[in-house]
Amino acid sequence: MRSLLIGSILLATAATVPAADKALISVDVSKPGAKIDRNIFGQFAEHLGHGIYEGIWVGPDSKIPNTRGIRNDVVTALRALKMPNVRWPGGCFADEYHWRKGVGPFDKRTVTLNPNWGGVTEPNAFGTHEFLDFVEQTGSEAYLSINVGSGTPQEAAEWLEYLTTNQPTTLGKERAANGHPAPYKIAFLGIGNESWACGGNMTADYYLSQLKIYSRFVRNYNPAQETKEQMLKIAVGPGDAGTEWTDTIMKAFKGHDWSWDINGLSLHSYTVVKWPPAYASVGFGTKEYSQILKSTLDMESQVTKQSAVMDKYDPEKKVALVVDEWGAWYAPLPGSNPGFLVQQNSMRDAILASLNLNIFARHADRVRMANIAQMINVLQAMIVTDKEKMILTPTYHVYRMYVPFQDATLVPVSYDAGSYKYGDISLPRVDAMAAKDASGKLWLAVTNLDPEKPVEIEAELAGVTIKSASGETLTAPKVDSVNSFEAPNAVTPKAAAVKVQGGKLTLTAEPKSVTVLALGQ
Ligand code: AHR
């Protein structure tokens, strides 16, 4: 990075508004980078708390407007995100999920338990067909996580045959009788979940032997996926600790023969600071804001560390690093069931989302998929529901503003980020990312992490002349501002303070804000 210009203006423009700092961002359009795979904007929906039941599924007889039991308001909101994929049914839940209990007539479905998440009953009303209906209604792709912990290769293989064969097998005919004669498309297959912990506390070597078996026998028979749009297989990868797991799997991948294969390696990395999660999701100040953002920036070293091991065995980057669980994990909201992982979503989370998405984009050559945890009512959610009511969170707005970056080509940016300091915590003041979409339009995302001061941004573009710019800014009065059922639009995007004069772009990036701009040439 080239240090260009950043300094303090000595005079504040108004007594109560702190003086803005300046930053120059240089965008070099002549050196395009990797494609930002749209799958980094993926979602995760687990049978956990009200993530599925109430969040997605209300049942066909509900008074809440629905299509075949799936909430219409939620589908409309998610369609606006152009959600590329949804991971289901877990998480830890997936390693105790038995698909047969969730197919067939509703009155014949088995009621089971959800021991991982509050020990509540699991009605199995939202099963295979309901999930794939949801995927279709939202215009997304299915990322199925299969049961390696307490299932068998045969159970998983039969699930895939049930889903994907177009032959008149008994399972294929059963699928048709259950309402779907055509084979389903399964875009992604996750082979286990956190097999080093809730997925069975396996060693890397033991998991590897399981992986080879599942990879070999859990086949996708959909003729439409035979030669193109093939199902991508994602192996369990590391949690936050160390690189030994990655080393074991990737070393085996390097030497693998025709009998097994993987296309992705998962990474789970939450922003949690300490375990069990203790930080409040509302009612905090700039200290906790700074601590959480400092912690979330560790994603950069996590990705870099795991990518370096992958590069050693897979320099052609055939295997994607799939960050299929990430996001902020705070203390449960007082009064909520602790097993339901209910937390609020504030302006801090919007900043956190933008920082992580920018990290994934900068590593676009290796990070080709990511899934924020979790989509609705759980952890860092996009949407919160309460019976017939629904609110969009600050994180939702960031995802909506970032839609233009889906499948866009990364364009290098350089800037001196400056710093914001809280006690001994130092954060970059500015974070930025740019890309060019398929139509040739340029997009610039700018995050001002400073909770108090605006930053006057000047953007210099090499290789193009900018004639206009417009976009949206997401900010809020306080770092812990949230949307609630009483004030659903307290944190909502507004027009960005941007102008272009003589080919020069200037933006006032408000304190604690995320801005996305379209640059007209
Ligand atoms: O997202 C909640 C849980 O976190 C998931 O079920 C598990 O995979 C992870 O530990």
Coordinates of C-alpha atoms and ligand atoms in Angstrom, one line a residue:
M1 CA 0.0 0.0 0.0
R2 CA 1.2 3.4 -0.9
S3 CA 0.8 6.2 1.7
L4 CA -0.7 9.2 -0.1
L5 CA -2.5 11.6 2.1
I6 CA -4.1 11.6 5.4
G7 CA -4.1 14.4 7.9
S8 CA -6.2 16.3 10.3
I9 CA -8.1 19.4 9.5
L10 CA -7.6 21.7 12.4
L11 CA -10.9 23.6 12.3
A12 CA -14.1 21.8 12.9
T13 CA -16.9 23.0 10.6
A14 CA -19.4 23.1 13.4
A15 CA -18.9 23.1 17.2
T16 CA -20.3 19.7 17.7
V17 CA -19.0 17.9 14.6
P18 CA -15.5 16.7 15.0
A19 CA -13.1 17.7 12.1
A20 CA -12.9 15.2 9.3
D21 CA -9.7 13.5 8.4
K22 CA -8.8 13.0 4.7
A23 CA -8.0 9.9 2.8
L24 CA -7.0 9.4 -0.8
I25 CA -8.1 6.1 -2.4
S26 CA -6.4 5.1 -5.6
V27 CA -8.2 2.7 -7.8
D28 CA -6.3 1.0 -10.6
V29 CA -8.8 -0.2 -13.2
S30 CA -6.0 -1.3 -15.5
K31 CA -5.0 -4.2 -13.2
P32 CA -8.2 -6.4 -12.7
G33 CA -7.9 -9.1 -10.1
A34 CA -9.9 -12.3 -9.4
K35 CA -13.6 -12.7 -9.8
I36 CA -15.5 -12.1 -6.5
D37 CA -17.6 -15.3 -6.5
R38 CA -21.2 -14.4 -5.7
N39 CA -21.2 -17.4 -3.4
I40 CA -19.3 -15.5 -0.7
F41 CA -22.7 -13.8 0.0
G42 CA -24.2 -17.2 1.0
Q43 CA -26.5 -17.8 4.0
F44 CA -26.8 -20.4 6.6
A45 CA -30.1 -21.7 8.0
E46 CA -30.0 -24.3 10.8
H47 CA -32.8 -26.0 12.7
L48 CA -32.0 -23.8 15.7
G49 CA -34.3 -21.6 17.8
H50 CA -36.6 -19.6 15.4
G51 CA -34.2 -19.8 12.4
I52 CA -36.5 -22.2 10.5
Y53 CA -39.7 -22.5 12.4
E54 CA -41.3 -19.0 12.5
G55 CA -38.4 -17.5 10.6
I56 CA -39.1 -19.4 7.3
W57 CA -41.8 -21.9 8.0
V58 CA -45.2 -21.0 9.3
G59 CA -47.1 -23.9 7.7
P60 CA -49.7 -23.7 4.9
D61 CA -52.6 -23.0 7.4
S62 CA -51.0 -20.0 9.0
K63 CA -52.6 -16.6 8.9
I64 CA -49.2 -15.1 8.1
P65 CA -49.1 -14.8 4.3
N66 CA -47.2 -17.8 2.9
T67 CA -46.7 -19.9 -0.1
R68 CA -46.9 -23.6 0.7
G69 CA -46.0 -22.8 4.3
I70 CA -43.0 -20.5 3.6
R71 CA -43.4 -16.8 4.6
N72 CA -43.9 -14.5 1.7
D73 CA -42.4 -11.4 3.5
V74 CA -39.1 -13.3 4.2
V75 CA -38.9 -14.6 0.6
T76 CA -39.4 -11.1 -0.8
A77 CA -36.7 -9.7 1.5
L78 CA -34.2 -12.4 0.6
R79 CA -34.8 -12.2 -3.1
A80 CA -33.6 -8.6 -2.9
L81 CA -30.3 -9.9 -1.6
K82 CA -29.9 -12.2 -4.7
M83 CA -29.0 -14.8 -2.1
P84 CA -26.7 -17.2 -4.0
N85 CA -26.8 -20.2 -1.7
V86 CA -28.3 -21.5 1.6
R87 CA -26.6 -24.0 3.8
W88 CA -29.0 -26.4 5.5
P89 CA -29.9 -28.2 7.9
G90 CA -26.9 -27.4 10.1
G91 CA -24.4 -26.9 11.8
C92 CA -24.3 -29.3 14.6
F93 CA -27.9 -30.2 13.9
A94 CA -26.9 -31.7 10.5
D95 CA -24.9 -34.5 12.2
E96 CA -28.0 -35.7 14.0
Y97 CA -30.4 -35.2 11.1
H98 CA -32.1 -38.1 9.4
W99 CA -33.7 -37.0 6.2
R100 CA -36.3 -39.8 6.0
K101 CA -38.1 -38.2 9.0
G102 CA -38.7 -35.1 7.0
V103 CA -40.4 -36.4 3.8
G104 CA -43.9 -37.6 3.1
P105 CA -47.3 -36.5 4.3
F106 CA -47.1 -34.0 7.2
D107 CA -49.3 -36.2 9.5
K108 CA -46.8 -39.1 9.1
R109 CA -43.7 -37.1 9.9
T110 CA -41.8 -38.2 13.0
V111 CA -41.4 -35.7 15.9
T112 CA -37.8 -35.9 17.1
L113 CA -35.6 -33.9 19.5
N114 CA -33.1 -31.1 18.9
P115 CA -30.5 -31.9 21.6
N116 CA -28.0 -29.4 20.4
W117 CA -30.2 -26.4 20.6
G118 CA -32.4 -26.1 23.6
G119 CA -33.5 -29.7 23.7
V120 CA -36.8 -28.8 22.0
T121 CA -39.0 -31.0 19.8
E122 CA -38.3 -31.0 16.1
P123 CA -41.5 -31.6 14.2
N124 CA -39.7 -32.3 10.9
A125 CA -42.4 -30.3 9.1
F126 CA -39.6 -28.4 7.3
G127 CA -37.8 -31.2 5.5
T128 CA -36.2 -31.9 2.2
H129 CA -39.0 -30.7 -0.1
E130 CA -39.8 -27.6 2.0
F131 CA -36.1 -26.6 2.0
L132 CA -35.8 -27.0 -1.8
D133 CA -39.1 -25.1 -2.3
F134 CA -37.6 -22.3 -0.2
V135 CA -34.5 -22.4 -2.3
E136 CA -36.6 -22.2 -5.5
Q137 CA -38.8 -19.4 -4.1
T138 CA -35.8 -17.3 -3.2
G139 CA -34.0 -18.0 -6.5
S140 CA -31.0 -19.5 -4.6
E141 CA -29.0 -22.7 -4.7
A142 CA -29.0 -25.6 -2.2
Y143 CA -26.0 -26.3 0.0
L144 CA -26.8 -29.6 1.7
S145 CA -24.9 -30.6 4.8
I146 CA -24.9 -34.3 5.2
N147 CA -24.8 -36.4 8.4
V148 CA -21.4 -37.9 8.9
G149 CA -21.5 -37.9 12.7
S150 CA -24.5 -40.2 13.5
G151 CA -25.5 -41.2 10.0
T152 CA -24.1 -43.7 7.5
P153 CA -22.7 -43.3 4.0
Q154 CA -25.7 -45.4 2.8
E155 CA -28.2 -43.0 4.4
A156 CA -26.5 -40.0 2.7
A157 CA -26.2 -41.9 -0.6
E158 CA -29.9 -42.7 -0.6
W159 CA -30.8 -39.1 0.2
L160 CA -28.8 -38.0 -2.9
E161 CA -30.4 -40.7 -5.0
Y162 CA -33.8 -39.7 -3.8
L163 CA -33.1 -36.0 -4.6
T164 CA -31.3 -36.4 -8.0
T165 CA -32.1 -39.5 -9.9
N166 CA -34.3 -39.3 -13.0
Q167 CA -34.5 -43.1 -13.3
P168 CA -37.6 -45.1 -12.1
T169 CA -35.9 -46.3 -8.9
T170 CA -37.9 -46.9 -5.8
L171 CA -36.4 -43.7 -4.3
G172 CA -36.9 -41.7 -7.5
K173 CA -40.5 -42.8 -7.6
E174 CA -41.0 -41.9 -3.9
R175 CA -39.7 -38.4 -4.6
A176 CA -42.2 -38.1 -7.5
A177 CA -45.0 -39.3 -5.3
N178 CA -44.0 -36.7 -2.7
G179 CA -44.6 -34.0 -5.3
H180 CA -41.4 -33.5 -7.3
P181 CA -41.1 -35.7 -10.4
A182 CA -38.1 -33.8 -11.8
P183 CA -34.7 -34.3 -10.2
Y184 CA -33.5 -31.6 -7.9
K185 CA -30.4 -29.6 -8.4
I186 CA -28.0 -29.8 -5.5
A187 CA -25.2 -27.3 -6.1
F188 CA -23.1 -28.0 -3.0
L189 CA -22.6 -30.9 -0.7
G190 CA -21.0 -30.4 2.8
I191 CA -19.5 -33.6 4.1
G192 CA -20.0 -33.3 7.8
N193 CA -19.8 -30.3 10.1
E194 CA -17.1 -29.4 12.7
S195 CA -16.1 -33.1 12.8
W196 CA -13.4 -32.1 15.2
A197 CA -16.1 -31.0 17.8
C198 CA -19.9 -31.4 17.7
G199 CA -19.7 -33.5 14.6
G200 CA -18.1 -36.4 16.5
N201 CA -14.8 -35.2 18.0
M202 CA -12.8 -36.9 15.3
T203 CA -9.1 -36.7 14.6
A204 CA -8.2 -35.3 11.2
D205 CA -7.0 -38.7 10.1
Y206 CA -10.2 -40.4 11.1
Y207 CA -12.3 -37.7 9.4
L208 CA -10.2 -38.1 6.3
S209 CA -11.0 -41.8 6.1
Q210 CA -14.7 -40.9 6.4
L211 CA -14.4 -38.1 3.8
K212 CA -13.0 -40.5 1.2
I213 CA -16.0 -42.9 1.7
Y214 CA -18.7 -40.2 1.6
S215 CA -17.0 -38.4 -1.4
R216 CA -17.0 -41.7 -3.3
F217 CA -20.4 -43.0 -2.6
V218 CA -22.7 -40.0 -2.1
R219 CA -23.4 -39.4 -5.8
N220 CA -25.4 -36.8 -7.6
Y221 CA -27.4 -38.5 -10.5
N222 CA -29.0 -35.4 -11.9
P223 CA -28.2 -35.6 -15.7
A224 CA -28.2 -31.8 -15.9
Q225 CA -25.3 -31.8 -13.4
E226 CA -23.3 -34.5 -15.1
T227 CA -21.0 -32.3 -17.2
K228 CA -21.8 -28.8 -16.2
E229 CA -22.9 -27.2 -12.9
Q230 CA -21.5 -30.3 -11.2
M231 CA -22.2 -30.6 -7.4
L232 CA -19.2 -29.2 -5.5
K233 CA -18.1 -31.3 -2.5
I234 CA -17.0 -29.4 0.6
A235 CA -14.9 -31.1 3.3
V236 CA -14.8 -30.2 6.9
G237 CA -11.9 -27.8 7.5
P238 CA -10.5 -26.1 10.5
G239 CA -12.0 -24.0 13.3
D240 CA -10.0 -21.1 14.6
A241 CA -7.1 -23.2 16.0
G242 CA -4.0 -24.1 14.0
T243 CA -3.5 -25.5 10.5
E244 CA -3.0 -29.2 11.3
W245 CA -6.4 -30.2 10.1
T246 CA -6.0 -28.3 6.8
D247 CA -2.6 -29.8 6.4
T248 CA -4.0 -33.4 6.7
I249 CA -6.8 -32.9 4.3
M250 CA -4.9 -30.9 1.7
K251 CA -1.9 -33.2 1.7
A252 CA -4.3 -36.1 1.0
F253 CA -6.0 -34.0 -1.7
K254 CA -2.6 -33.5 -3.4
G255 CA -2.2 -37.3 -3.7
H256 CA -5.7 -38.2 -4.3
D257 CA -6.7 -40.6 -7.1
W258 CA -9.9 -41.0 -9.2
S259 CA -11.9 -42.5 -6.3
W260 CA -12.5 -39.4 -4.3
D261 CA -12.4 -35.7 -4.7
I262 CA -13.2 -32.4 -3.0
N263 CA -13.8 -28.9 -4.4
G264 CA -13.9 -26.9 -1.1
L265 CA -12.5 -26.9 2.4
S266 CA -14.6 -25.3 5.1
L267 CA -13.4 -22.8 7.7
H268 CA -15.5 -21.8 10.7
S269 CA -14.5 -18.5 12.3
Y270 CA -16.8 -16.5 14.6
T271 CA -16.2 -13.1 16.1
V272 CA -16.6 -14.0 19.7
V273 CA -13.6 -12.6 21.6
K274 CA -14.0 -15.1 24.5
W275 CA -15.9 -18.2 25.1
P276 CA -18.7 -18.5 26.2
P277 CA -19.9 -15.5 24.3
A278 CA -20.2 -12.6 26.8
Y279 CA -20.4 -9.4 24.8
A280 CA -23.8 -7.7 24.8
S281 CA -25.4 -7.1 21.4
V282 CA -27.1 -3.9 22.6
G283 CA -26.4 -1.3 25.2
F284 CA -22.6 -1.1 24.6
G285 CA -20.3 1.8 23.9
T286 CA -17.2 2.6 21.8
K287 CA -15.0 0.4 23.9
E288 CA -16.9 -2.8 23.1
Y289 CA -17.4 -1.5 19.5
S290 CA -13.6 -1.3 19.2
Q291 CA -12.9 -4.6 20.8
I292 CA -15.3 -6.5 18.6
L293 CA -14.0 -4.9 15.4
K294 CA -10.4 -5.5 16.4
S295 CA -11.4 -9.2 16.9
T296 CA -13.3 -9.5 13.6
L297 CA -10.2 -8.3 11.7
D298 CA -8.5 -11.5 12.7
M299 CA -10.4 -13.0 9.8
E300 CA -7.6 -11.7 7.6
S301 CA -5.0 -13.7 9.4
Q302 CA -7.3 -16.8 9.6
V303 CA -7.8 -16.8 5.8
T304 CA -4.1 -16.0 5.0
K305 CA -2.9 -18.7 7.3
Q306 CA -5.2 -21.5 5.9
S307 CA -4.6 -20.3 2.3
A308 CA -0.9 -20.6 2.8
V309 CA -1.2 -24.3 3.7
M310 CA -3.7 -24.8 0.8
D311 CA -1.2 -23.1 -1.6
K312 CA 1.5 -25.6 -0.6
Y313 CA -0.6 -28.6 -1.7
D314 CA -2.9 -27.0 -4.3
P315 CA -1.0 -24.1 -6.0
E316 CA -3.6 -24.1 -8.8
K317 CA -6.3 -23.2 -6.2
K318 CA -8.6 -26.0 -7.3
V319 CA -10.0 -26.3 -3.8
A320 CA -11.9 -23.3 -2.5
L321 CA -11.7 -22.1 1.0
V322 CA -15.3 -22.0 2.1
V323 CA -15.9 -19.8 5.2
D324 CA -19.3 -21.4 5.8
E325 CA -19.8 -20.2 9.3
W326 CA -18.8 -16.7 10.3
G327 CA -20.3 -13.6 12.0
A328 CA -20.6 -12.1 15.4
W329 CA -21.6 -14.4 18.3
Y330 CA -22.8 -12.4 21.4
A331 CA -24.4 -13.3 24.7
P332 CA -28.0 -14.4 24.4
L333 CA -30.5 -11.6 24.8
P334 CA -31.8 -11.5 28.5
G335 CA -35.0 -13.6 28.8
S336 CA -34.3 -15.6 25.6
N337 CA -33.7 -19.4 25.6
P338 CA -29.9 -19.6 25.7
G339 CA -30.0 -22.5 23.3
F340 CA -31.7 -20.3 20.6
L341 CA -28.8 -18.0 20.2
V342 CA -30.9 -14.8 20.0
Q343 CA -29.0 -11.6 19.7
Q344 CA -29.7 -8.0 18.4
N345 CA -28.0 -6.7 15.3
S346 CA -26.6 -3.2 15.5
M347 CA -24.6 -0.7 13.4
R348 CA -21.5 -2.4 14.8
D349 CA -22.6 -5.6 13.0
A350 CA -23.1 -3.7 9.7
I351 CA -19.5 -2.5 9.9
L352 CA -18.3 -6.0 10.9
A353 CA -20.1 -7.5 7.9
S354 CA -18.5 -5.0 5.5
L355 CA -15.0 -5.7 6.8
N356 CA -15.4 -9.4 6.5
L357 CA -16.9 -9.2 3.0
N358 CA -14.0 -7.0 2.0
I359 CA -11.5 -9.5 3.3
F360 CA -13.2 -12.4 1.4
A361 CA -13.2 -10.2 -1.8
R362 CA -9.5 -9.5 -1.4
H363 CA -8.9 -13.2 -1.2
A364 CA -11.2 -13.9 -4.1
D365 CA -8.8 -16.3 -5.7
R366 CA -9.1 -18.8 -2.8
V367 CA -12.2 -17.7 -0.9
R368 CA -15.0 -18.6 -3.3
M369 CA -17.8 -19.2 -0.9
A370 CA -18.9 -18.0 2.6
N371 CA -22.0 -18.3 4.7
I372 CA -22.9 -15.9 7.4
A373 CA -24.4 -17.4 10.6
Q374 CA -27.3 -17.3 10.5
M375 CA -30.0 -16.1 8.1
I376 CA -33.0 -15.4 10.4
N377 CA -33.5 -14.9 14.1
V378 CA -30.2 -16.6 15.1
L379 CA -26.8 -14.9 15.7
Q380 CA -25.9 -12.3 13.1
A381 CA -29.1 -12.5 11.2
M382 CA -30.4 -10.6 8.2
I383 CA -34.0 -10.8 9.3
V384 CA -35.8 -10.8 12.7
T385 CA -39.4 -12.0 12.9
D386 CA -42.0 -11.9 15.6
K387 CA -45.2 -13.7 14.6
E388 CA -46.5 -11.7 11.6
K389 CA -43.9 -8.9 12.0
M390 CA -40.5 -8.8 10.3
I391 CA -37.6 -6.4 10.5
L392 CA -34.5 -6.1 8.3
T393 CA -31.2 -5.7 10.3
P394 CA -28.3 -3.4 9.6
T395 CA -26.4 -6.5 8.3
Y396 CA -29.2 -7.1 5.8
H397 CA -28.7 -3.6 4.4
V398 CA -25.0 -4.2 3.9
Y399 CA -25.8 -7.4 2.0
R400 CA -28.3 -5.6 -0.1
M401 CA -25.9 -2.7 -0.8
Y402 CA -23.1 -5.2 -1.8
V403 CA -25.3 -7.0 -4.4
P404 CA -23.3 -5.3 -7.3
F405 CA -20.2 -7.1 -6.1
Q406 CA -21.6 -10.5 -6.8
D407 CA -19.4 -12.0 -9.6
A408 CA -17.7 -8.7 -10.2
T409 CA -14.0 -8.5 -10.9
L410 CA -11.8 -7.2 -8.1
V411 CA -10.0 -3.9 -8.9
P412 CA -7.0 -3.1 -6.8
V413 CA -7.3 -0.1 -4.4
S414 CA -4.6 1.5 -2.4
Y415 CA -4.9 4.0 0.4
D416 CA -3.5 4.9 3.8
A417 CA -6.1 3.7 6.1
G418 CA -5.0 5.9 9.0
S419 CA -6.1 4.7 12.4
Y420 CA -8.7 5.1 15.0
K421 CA -7.6 4.5 18.6
Y422 CA -9.5 3.5 21.7
G423 CA -7.1 3.1 24.6
D424 CA -4.6 0.5 23.4
I425 CA -6.8 -0.7 20.6
S426 CA -5.9 0.5 17.2
L427 CA -8.2 0.0 14.2
P428 CA -7.8 1.1 10.6
R429 CA -9.9 4.2 10.2
V430 CA -10.9 3.3 6.6
D431 CA -11.5 0.1 4.7
A432 CA -12.2 0.0 0.9
M433 CA -12.8 -2.4 -1.9
A434 CA -13.6 -1.8 -5.6
A435 CA -14.8 -4.0 -8.4
K436 CA -16.0 -3.9 -12.0
D437 CA -19.3 -5.7 -12.8
A438 CA -20.1 -7.6 -16.0
S439 CA -21.5 -4.5 -17.7
G440 CA -18.2 -2.7 -17.1
K441 CA -19.6 -0.5 -14.3
L442 CA -17.2 0.3 -11.4
W443 CA -18.3 0.0 -7.8
L444 CA -16.5 1.3 -4.7
A445 CA -17.2 0.3 -1.1
V446 CA -15.9 2.5 1.7
T447 CA -16.2 1.7 5.4
N448 CA -15.4 4.4 8.0
L449 CA -14.7 2.6 11.2
D450 CA -14.2 5.7 13.3
P451 CA -17.2 6.0 15.5
E452 CA -16.8 9.8 16.0
K453 CA -15.2 11.4 13.0
P454 CA -16.2 11.7 9.4
V455 CA -13.5 11.1 6.7
E456 CA -13.3 13.2 3.6
I457 CA -12.5 10.6 0.9
E458 CA -11.0 11.6 -2.5
A459 CA -10.9 8.8 -5.0
E460 CA -8.3 8.9 -7.8
L461 CA -8.9 6.5 -10.7
A462 CA -6.2 5.3 -13.0
G463 CA -7.3 4.2 -16.5
V464 CA -10.8 5.8 -16.5
T465 CA -12.4 9.2 -16.3
I466 CA -15.3 9.4 -13.8
K467 CA -18.2 11.6 -14.8
S468 CA -20.7 10.8 -12.1
A469 CA -21.2 8.8 -8.9
S470 CA -24.1 7.9 -6.7
G471 CA -24.9 5.4 -4.0
E472 CA -26.0 4.7 -0.5
T473 CA -24.6 5.1 3.0
L474 CA -25.6 3.1 6.0
T475 CA -25.0 4.9 9.3
A476 CA -26.8 5.4 12.6
P477 CA -26.7 7.8 15.6
K478 CA -24.9 5.3 17.9
V479 CA -22.6 2.3 17.5
D480 CA -25.3 0.2 19.1
S481 CA -28.3 1.6 17.2
V482 CA -30.6 -1.2 16.1
N483 CA -33.8 -1.8 14.2
S484 CA -36.6 -2.9 16.4
F485 CA -40.3 -3.7 15.9
E486 CA -41.0 -0.2 17.4
A487 CA -38.5 1.5 15.1
P488 CA -37.8 -0.8 12.2
N489 CA -36.0 1.8 10.1
A490 CA -33.7 3.4 12.7
V491 CA -30.7 2.0 10.7
T492 CA -31.5 2.3 7.1
P493 CA -29.5 3.4 4.0
K494 CA -29.7 7.0 2.7
A495 CA -28.1 8.7 -0.3
A496 CA -24.4 9.0 -0.1
A497 CA -22.7 12.5 0.2
V498 CA -20.7 12.1 -3.0
K499 CA -19.8 14.4 -5.8
V500 CA -17.7 14.4 -8.9
Q501 CA -16.1 17.5 -10.2
G502 CA -13.5 17.7 -13.0
G503 CA -13.2 13.9 -12.9
K504 CA -12.5 13.9 -9.2
L505 CA -14.7 12.0 -6.8
T506 CA -15.2 13.2 -3.2
L507 CA -17.2 11.5 -0.5
T508 CA -17.9 12.4 3.0
A509 CA -17.8 9.1 4.8
E510 CA -19.8 9.6 8.0
P511 CA -18.6 8.2 11.3
K512 CA -19.3 4.4 11.6
S513 CA -20.7 4.1 8.1
V514 CA -20.7 1.8 5.1
T515 CA -21.0 3.4 1.7
V516 CA -21.3 1.7 -1.7
L517 CA -21.0 3.9 -4.8
A518 CA -21.6 3.3 -8.5
L519 CA -19.1 5.2 -10.6
G520 CA -20.3 6.4 -14.0
Q521 CA -17.7 6.7 -16.8
Ligands
AHR1 O1 -24.0 -21.5 14.2 C1 -24.2 -22.2 15.4 C2 -23.3 -23.4 15.6 O2 -21.9 -23.0 15.6 C3 -23.3 -24.4 14.5 O3 -24.3 -25.3 14.6 C4 -22.0 -25.1 14.6 O4 -21.5 -25.7 13.4 C5 -21.1 -24.0 15.2 O5 -20.3 -24.5 16.3

